[in-house]
XYZ file of C-alpha atoms in Angstrom:
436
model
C 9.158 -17.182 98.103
C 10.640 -20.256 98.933
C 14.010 -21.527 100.116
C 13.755 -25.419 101.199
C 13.473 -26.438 97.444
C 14.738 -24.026 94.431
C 12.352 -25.514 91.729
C 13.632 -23.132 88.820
C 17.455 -24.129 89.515
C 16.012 -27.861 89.476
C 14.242 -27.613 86.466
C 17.416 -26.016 85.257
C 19.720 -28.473 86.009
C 17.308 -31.123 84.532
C 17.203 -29.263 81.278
C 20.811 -28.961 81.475
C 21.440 -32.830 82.042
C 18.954 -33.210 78.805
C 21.557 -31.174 76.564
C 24.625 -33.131 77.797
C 23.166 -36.427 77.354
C 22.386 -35.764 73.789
C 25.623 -33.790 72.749
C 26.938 -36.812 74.479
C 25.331 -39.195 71.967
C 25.926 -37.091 68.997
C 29.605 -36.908 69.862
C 29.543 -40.641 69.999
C 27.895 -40.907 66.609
C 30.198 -38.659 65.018
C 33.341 -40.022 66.563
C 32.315 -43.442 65.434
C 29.892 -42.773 61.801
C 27.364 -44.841 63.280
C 24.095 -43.982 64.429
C 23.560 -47.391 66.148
C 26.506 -47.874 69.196
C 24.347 -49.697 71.373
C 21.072 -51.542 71.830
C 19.430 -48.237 73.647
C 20.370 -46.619 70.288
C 17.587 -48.670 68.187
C 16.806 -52.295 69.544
C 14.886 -53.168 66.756
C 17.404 -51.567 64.046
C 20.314 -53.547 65.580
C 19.071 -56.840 65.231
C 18.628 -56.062 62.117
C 21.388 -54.488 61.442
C 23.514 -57.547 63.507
C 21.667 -60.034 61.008
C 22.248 -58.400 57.797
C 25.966 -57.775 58.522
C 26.001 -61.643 58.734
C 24.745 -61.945 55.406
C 26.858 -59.566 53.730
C 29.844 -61.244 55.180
C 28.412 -64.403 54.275
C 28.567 -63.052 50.755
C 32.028 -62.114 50.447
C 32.854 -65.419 51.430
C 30.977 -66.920 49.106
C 32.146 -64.882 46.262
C 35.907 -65.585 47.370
C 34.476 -69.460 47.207
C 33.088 -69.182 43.659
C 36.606 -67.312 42.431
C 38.440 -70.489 44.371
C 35.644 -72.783 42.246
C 36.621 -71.034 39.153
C 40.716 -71.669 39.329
C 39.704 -75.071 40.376
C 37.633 -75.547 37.140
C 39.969 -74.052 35.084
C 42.656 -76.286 36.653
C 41.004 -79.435 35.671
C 39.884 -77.802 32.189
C 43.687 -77.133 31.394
C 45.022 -80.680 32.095
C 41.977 -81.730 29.690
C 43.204 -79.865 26.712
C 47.074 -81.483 27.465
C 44.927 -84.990 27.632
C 43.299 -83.520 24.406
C 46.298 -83.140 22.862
C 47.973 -86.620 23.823
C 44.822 -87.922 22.295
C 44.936 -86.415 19.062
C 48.365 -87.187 18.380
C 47.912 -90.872 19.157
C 45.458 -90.497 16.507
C 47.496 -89.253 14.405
C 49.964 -92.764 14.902
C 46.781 -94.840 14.486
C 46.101 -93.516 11.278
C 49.769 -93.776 10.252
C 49.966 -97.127 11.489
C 46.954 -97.952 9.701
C 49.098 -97.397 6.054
C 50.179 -100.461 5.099
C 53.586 -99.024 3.763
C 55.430 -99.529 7.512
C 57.589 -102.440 8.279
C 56.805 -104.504 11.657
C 59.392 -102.568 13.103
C 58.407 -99.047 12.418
C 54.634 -100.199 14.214
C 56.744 -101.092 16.823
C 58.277 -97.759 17.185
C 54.599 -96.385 16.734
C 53.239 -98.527 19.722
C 56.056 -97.812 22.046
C 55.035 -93.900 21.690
C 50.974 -94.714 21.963
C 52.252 -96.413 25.474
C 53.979 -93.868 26.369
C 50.997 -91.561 25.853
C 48.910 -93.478 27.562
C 50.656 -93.701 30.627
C 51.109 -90.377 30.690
C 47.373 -90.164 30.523
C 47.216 -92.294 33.458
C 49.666 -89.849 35.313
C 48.145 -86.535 34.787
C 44.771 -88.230 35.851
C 46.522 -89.245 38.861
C 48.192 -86.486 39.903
C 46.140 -83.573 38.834
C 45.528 -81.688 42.074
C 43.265 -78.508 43.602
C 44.518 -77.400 46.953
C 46.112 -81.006 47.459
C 42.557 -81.931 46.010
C 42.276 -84.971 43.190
C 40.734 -83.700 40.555
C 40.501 -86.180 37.618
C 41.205 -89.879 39.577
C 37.211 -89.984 39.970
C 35.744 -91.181 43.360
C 36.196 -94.510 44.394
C 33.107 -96.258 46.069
C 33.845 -97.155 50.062
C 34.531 -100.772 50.058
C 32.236 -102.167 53.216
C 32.994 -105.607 52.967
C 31.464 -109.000 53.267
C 27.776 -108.991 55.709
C 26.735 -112.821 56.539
C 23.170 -113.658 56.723
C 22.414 -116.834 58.652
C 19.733 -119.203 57.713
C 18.580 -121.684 60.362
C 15.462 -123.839 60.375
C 11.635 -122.880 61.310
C 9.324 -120.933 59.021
C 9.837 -117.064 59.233
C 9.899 -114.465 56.546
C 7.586 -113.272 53.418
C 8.647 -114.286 50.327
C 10.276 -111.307 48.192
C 10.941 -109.121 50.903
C 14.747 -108.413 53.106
C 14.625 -109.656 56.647
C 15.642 -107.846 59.345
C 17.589 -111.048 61.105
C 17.225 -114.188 59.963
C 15.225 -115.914 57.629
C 14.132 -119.287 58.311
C 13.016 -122.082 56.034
C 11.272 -125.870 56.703
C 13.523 -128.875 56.439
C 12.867 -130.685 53.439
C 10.755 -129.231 51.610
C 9.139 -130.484 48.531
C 8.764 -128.488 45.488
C 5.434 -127.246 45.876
C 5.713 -126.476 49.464
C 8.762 -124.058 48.159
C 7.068 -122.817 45.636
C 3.859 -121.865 47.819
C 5.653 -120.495 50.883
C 8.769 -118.871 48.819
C 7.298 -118.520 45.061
C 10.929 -117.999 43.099
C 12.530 -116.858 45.712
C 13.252 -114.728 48.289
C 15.380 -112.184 49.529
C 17.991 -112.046 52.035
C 19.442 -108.905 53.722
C 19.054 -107.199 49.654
C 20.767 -110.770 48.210
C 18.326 -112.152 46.047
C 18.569 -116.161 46.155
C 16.219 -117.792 43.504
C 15.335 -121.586 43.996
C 13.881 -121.995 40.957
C 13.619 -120.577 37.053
C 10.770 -117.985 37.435
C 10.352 -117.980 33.877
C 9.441 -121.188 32.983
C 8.544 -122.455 36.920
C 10.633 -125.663 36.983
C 12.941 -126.638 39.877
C 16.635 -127.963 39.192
C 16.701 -130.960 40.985
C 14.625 -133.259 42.751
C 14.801 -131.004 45.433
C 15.026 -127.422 46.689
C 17.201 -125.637 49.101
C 21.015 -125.143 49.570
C 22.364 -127.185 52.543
C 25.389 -125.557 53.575
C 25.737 -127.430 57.093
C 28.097 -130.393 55.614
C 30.019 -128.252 53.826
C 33.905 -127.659 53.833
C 35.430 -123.886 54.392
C 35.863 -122.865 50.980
C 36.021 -119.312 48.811
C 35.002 -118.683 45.816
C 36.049 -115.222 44.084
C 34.836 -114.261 40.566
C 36.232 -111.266 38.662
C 33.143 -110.023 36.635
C 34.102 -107.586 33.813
C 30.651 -105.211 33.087
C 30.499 -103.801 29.577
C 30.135 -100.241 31.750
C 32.171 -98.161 33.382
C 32.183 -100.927 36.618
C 35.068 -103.530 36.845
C 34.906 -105.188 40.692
C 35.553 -108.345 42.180
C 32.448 -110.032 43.422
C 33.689 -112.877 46.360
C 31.379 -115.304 47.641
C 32.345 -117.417 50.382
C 30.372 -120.862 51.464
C 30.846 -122.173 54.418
C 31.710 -125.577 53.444
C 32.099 -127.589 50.199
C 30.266 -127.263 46.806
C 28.470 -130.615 45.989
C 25.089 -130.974 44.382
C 25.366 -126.783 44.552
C 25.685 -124.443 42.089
C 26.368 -120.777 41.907
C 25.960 -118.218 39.117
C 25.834 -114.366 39.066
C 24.275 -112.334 36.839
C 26.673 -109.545 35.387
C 23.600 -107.287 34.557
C 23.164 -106.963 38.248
C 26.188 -108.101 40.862
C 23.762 -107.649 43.599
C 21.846 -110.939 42.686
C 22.800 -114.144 43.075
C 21.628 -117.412 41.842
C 21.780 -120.410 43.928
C 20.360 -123.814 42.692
C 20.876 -127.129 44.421
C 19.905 -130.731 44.669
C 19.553 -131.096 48.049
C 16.430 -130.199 50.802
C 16.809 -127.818 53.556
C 18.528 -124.722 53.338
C 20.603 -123.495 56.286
C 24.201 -122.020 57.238
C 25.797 -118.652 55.574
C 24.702 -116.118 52.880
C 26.995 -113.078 52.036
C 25.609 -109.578 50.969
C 27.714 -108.159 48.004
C 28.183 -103.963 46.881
C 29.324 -102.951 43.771
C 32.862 -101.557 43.903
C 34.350 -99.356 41.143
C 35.456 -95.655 40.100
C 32.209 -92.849 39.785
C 32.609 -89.293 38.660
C 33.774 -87.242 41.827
C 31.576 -84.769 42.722
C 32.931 -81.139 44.150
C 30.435 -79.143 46.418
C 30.984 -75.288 45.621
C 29.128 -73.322 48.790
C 28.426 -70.231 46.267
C 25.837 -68.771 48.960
C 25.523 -66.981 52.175
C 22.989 -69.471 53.705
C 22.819 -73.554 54.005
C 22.234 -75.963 50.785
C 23.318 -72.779 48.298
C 25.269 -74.854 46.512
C 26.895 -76.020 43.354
C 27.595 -79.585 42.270
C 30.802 -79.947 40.179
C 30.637 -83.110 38.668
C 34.138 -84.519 37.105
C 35.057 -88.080 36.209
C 37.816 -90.259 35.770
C 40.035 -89.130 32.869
C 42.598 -92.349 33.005
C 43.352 -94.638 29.816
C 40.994 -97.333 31.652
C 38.116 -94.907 31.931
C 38.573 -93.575 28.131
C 38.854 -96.938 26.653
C 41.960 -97.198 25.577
C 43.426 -99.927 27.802
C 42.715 -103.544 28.483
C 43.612 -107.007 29.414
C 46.824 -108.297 27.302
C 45.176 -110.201 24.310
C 41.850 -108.675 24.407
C 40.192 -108.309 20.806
C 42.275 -104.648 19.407
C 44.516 -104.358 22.802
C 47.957 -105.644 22.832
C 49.051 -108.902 23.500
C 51.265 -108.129 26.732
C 50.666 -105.381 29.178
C 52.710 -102.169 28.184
C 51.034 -99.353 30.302
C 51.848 -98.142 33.534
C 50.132 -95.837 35.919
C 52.896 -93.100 34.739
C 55.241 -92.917 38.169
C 56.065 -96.764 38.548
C 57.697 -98.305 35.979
C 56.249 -102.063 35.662
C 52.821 -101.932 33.405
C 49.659 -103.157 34.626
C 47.438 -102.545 30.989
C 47.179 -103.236 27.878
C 47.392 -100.761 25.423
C 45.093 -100.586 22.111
C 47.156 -101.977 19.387
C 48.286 -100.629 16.043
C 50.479 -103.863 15.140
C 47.956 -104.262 11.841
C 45.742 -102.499 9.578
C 42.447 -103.890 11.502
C 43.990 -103.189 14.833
C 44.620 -99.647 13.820
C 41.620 -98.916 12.781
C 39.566 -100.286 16.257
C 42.385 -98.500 18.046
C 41.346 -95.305 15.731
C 37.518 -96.014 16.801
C 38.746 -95.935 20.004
C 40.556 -92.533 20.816
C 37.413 -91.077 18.864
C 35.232 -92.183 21.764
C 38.250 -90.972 23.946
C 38.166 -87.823 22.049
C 34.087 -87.373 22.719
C 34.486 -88.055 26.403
C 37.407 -85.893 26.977
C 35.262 -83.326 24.707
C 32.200 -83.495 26.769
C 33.912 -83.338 29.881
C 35.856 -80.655 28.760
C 32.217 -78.659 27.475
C 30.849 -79.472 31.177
C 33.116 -77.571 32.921
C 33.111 -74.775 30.269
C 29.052 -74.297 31.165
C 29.885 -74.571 34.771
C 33.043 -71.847 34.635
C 30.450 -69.791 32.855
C 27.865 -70.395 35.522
C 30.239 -69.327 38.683
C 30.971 -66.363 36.925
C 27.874 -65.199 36.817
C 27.401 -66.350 40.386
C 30.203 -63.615 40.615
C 28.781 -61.110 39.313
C 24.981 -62.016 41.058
C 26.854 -62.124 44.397
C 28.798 -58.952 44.300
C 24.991 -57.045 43.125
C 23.766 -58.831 46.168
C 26.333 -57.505 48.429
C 26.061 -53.905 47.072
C 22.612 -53.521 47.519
C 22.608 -55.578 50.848
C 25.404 -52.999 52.230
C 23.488 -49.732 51.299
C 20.191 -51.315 53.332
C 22.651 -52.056 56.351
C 24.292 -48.076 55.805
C 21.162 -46.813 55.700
C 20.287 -48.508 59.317
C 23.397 -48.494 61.088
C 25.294 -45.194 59.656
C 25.077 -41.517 61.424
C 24.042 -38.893 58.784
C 27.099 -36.571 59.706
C 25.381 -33.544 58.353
C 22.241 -34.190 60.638
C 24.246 -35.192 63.654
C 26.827 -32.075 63.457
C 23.672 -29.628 63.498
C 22.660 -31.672 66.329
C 25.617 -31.631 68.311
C 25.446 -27.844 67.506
C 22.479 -27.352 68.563
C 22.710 -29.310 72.062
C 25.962 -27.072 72.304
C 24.302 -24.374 72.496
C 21.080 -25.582 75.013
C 23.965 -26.746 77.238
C 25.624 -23.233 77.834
C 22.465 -21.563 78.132
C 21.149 -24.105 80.926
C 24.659 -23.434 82.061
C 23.687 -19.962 82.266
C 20.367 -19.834 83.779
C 21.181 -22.307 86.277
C 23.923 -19.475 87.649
C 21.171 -17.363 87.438
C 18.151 -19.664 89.591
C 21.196 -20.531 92.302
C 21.101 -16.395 93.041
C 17.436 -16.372 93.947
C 17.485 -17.229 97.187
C 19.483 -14.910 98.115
C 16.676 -12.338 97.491
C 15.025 -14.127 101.044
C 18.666 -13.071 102.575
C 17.687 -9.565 101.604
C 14.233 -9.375 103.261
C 15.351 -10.704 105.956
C 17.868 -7.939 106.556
C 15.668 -5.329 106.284
């Protein structure tokens, strides 16, 4: 017998701290439902656990965005049908106006209403709003400006190709010296500038080059009208005067432009043009929990100008004087399509079909695309479910399990309680010994 160490009261008390440490954790599982409290618990299972939690949140968001994309869809679908129905009914005057039974004054009365439609059209494209978002104004392209290219003299440069600074070309030159070091042109910070007519080879002039040294300040600003949807000013400015120059653009592309001159050298200011104008507006829906899960929403412009039903006063089948406005301000800026005769009625009826088929298409577009989210909808809200039972099945205390636990740690704990009273009373048996 022993008394300096009382090994069965230690091994006691260590079973004892065993019993209280786990009813500890079991009461901490059952106070909170969750098996995982703390990295100790299961390192591995919470960063798992941590990482899927993200994604299910990530989820609800994105369904909440695709419900937000669906009342924004349906916002712009429902001003379409009001644009649909302004449409049809200036259809209806076109046809009427077409009879030849009306006096000049009853096609008057006709018109004024077809206006009046129109720049209401023009409004509701305007104004039609998301969340203080435009909806059916399009997107306008960012206007950057004018970007000068200087020419000075040397030889620098491959023909056809954009330099980086400047481009440099031999003063005179003589036809075939251009045509060898430069062929039928060359290109200038994107401008194309052609000396010559590529197709048939032939210089204009006796010589080649644009010398812009001697010339005056001076601006030149053309308003090309494209047969598409693009209507932009296109501004070239020379620094100095025009003689023995001259300038053309080519409407099929306002990027290039055409310089042809009399006179040798070529040296002074170029200007880099972009095409300005309305596009379709595009509306990214984030309809997933992680990056680039998107949806594209393309809308365009819905305004008389974009449908074709407006143009410049005394255009062929628009109206001699400008009679639209933008639907707020009250002076008119357009022309409206014109029912003042049979054969005007009957373009202006051509018209509003195409109007009709645009507004129709548009209208179909976001139909499919309503349809789409709501499936997202449903997709996400599977996703979610069956990403929230993985996560319970981690991170959740099985209550059942854990209660029998706790009961049974309960119980270790008052019997180590027990014992222990009993291995402190052993050494007293020594005491005993010793008194006899």
């Amino acid at each position: 017998m022993k008394i300096n160490y009382n090994i069965p009261a230690l091994r006691t008390l260590n079973s004892l701290s065993k019993a209280n440490d786990k009813a500890a954790t079991t009461m901490q599982r059952l106070s909170s439902g969750l098996r995982i409290n703390r990295s100790a618990d299961d390192a591995a299972g919470l960063a798992i656990a941590n990482k899927m939690d993200a994604q299910i949140k990530g989820l609800q968001q994105a369904n909440r965005n695709t419900m937000d994309g669906v009342s924004l869809v349906q916002t712009a679908e429902g001003t379409l049908n009001e644009v649909h129905s302004m449409l049809q009914r200036m259809r209806e005057l076109s046809v009427q106006a077409s009879n030849g039974s009306y006096s000049e004054g009853d096609l008057t009365q006709i018109q004024q209403e077809i206006d009046q439609l129109l720049s209401e059209i023009n409004r509701i494209s305007e104004d039609t709003e998301f969340n203080t978002k435009s909806l059916l104004k399009g997107e306008t392209l960012k206007e950057t400006g004018f970007t000068f290219v200087d020419m000075t003299g040397g030889v620098d440069g491959t023909p056809g190709t954009e330099a980086t600074g400047s481009i440099t070309i031999p003063s005179p030159l003589t036809e075939e010296e251009a045509k060898k070091l430069l062929g039928s042109g060359f290109t200038i910070d994107g401008q194309v500038v052609e000396f010559y007519d590529s197709t048939n080879g032939t210089y204009n002039g006796s010589g080649v080059g644009v010398d812009l040294k001697e010339i005056l300040s001076t601006t030149i600003a053309d308003d090309i009208d494209r047969s598409n949807k693009l209507t932009e000013n296109l501004q070239k400015s020379l620094d100095g005067k025009l003689e023995n120059v001259t300038m053309t653009v080519d409407t099929t592309d306002t990027n290039k432009l055409v310089i042809i001159a009399n006179e040798p050298g070529a040296q002074g200011n170029f200007i880099k043009t972009e095409d300005q104008g309305i596009v379709d507006q595009k509306i990214t829906l984030q309809i997933g929990s992680n990056k680039q899960q998107v949806m594209v929403v393309s809308i365009g412009s819905m305004s008389a100008d974009k449908l074709g039903l407006v143009g410049k006063p005394g255009q062929d089948g628009f109206a001699d004087t400008a009679t639209v406005t933008n639907g707020k301000d009250k002076a008119p800026t357009q022309a409206a399509i014109s029912v003042g005769n049979s054969e005007d009625a009957g373009k202006a009826i051509t018209k509003i079909d195409q109007a009709i088929e645009m507004v129709s298409s548009q209208r179909a577009a976001l139909g499919a695309v309503q349809n789409r989210l709501e499936h997202t909808t449903s997709n996400l809200g599977v996703s979610e479910e069956n990403m929230t039972s993985s996560l319970s099945r981690i991170q959740d205390a099985d209550m059942a399990y854990e209660m029998a636990q706790y009961t049974q740690q309960n119980v270790l704990s008052q019997a180590a309680t027990a014992m222990l009273a009993q291995a402190n009373q052993r050494p007293q048996q020594v005491m005993q010994l010793l008194q006899r």
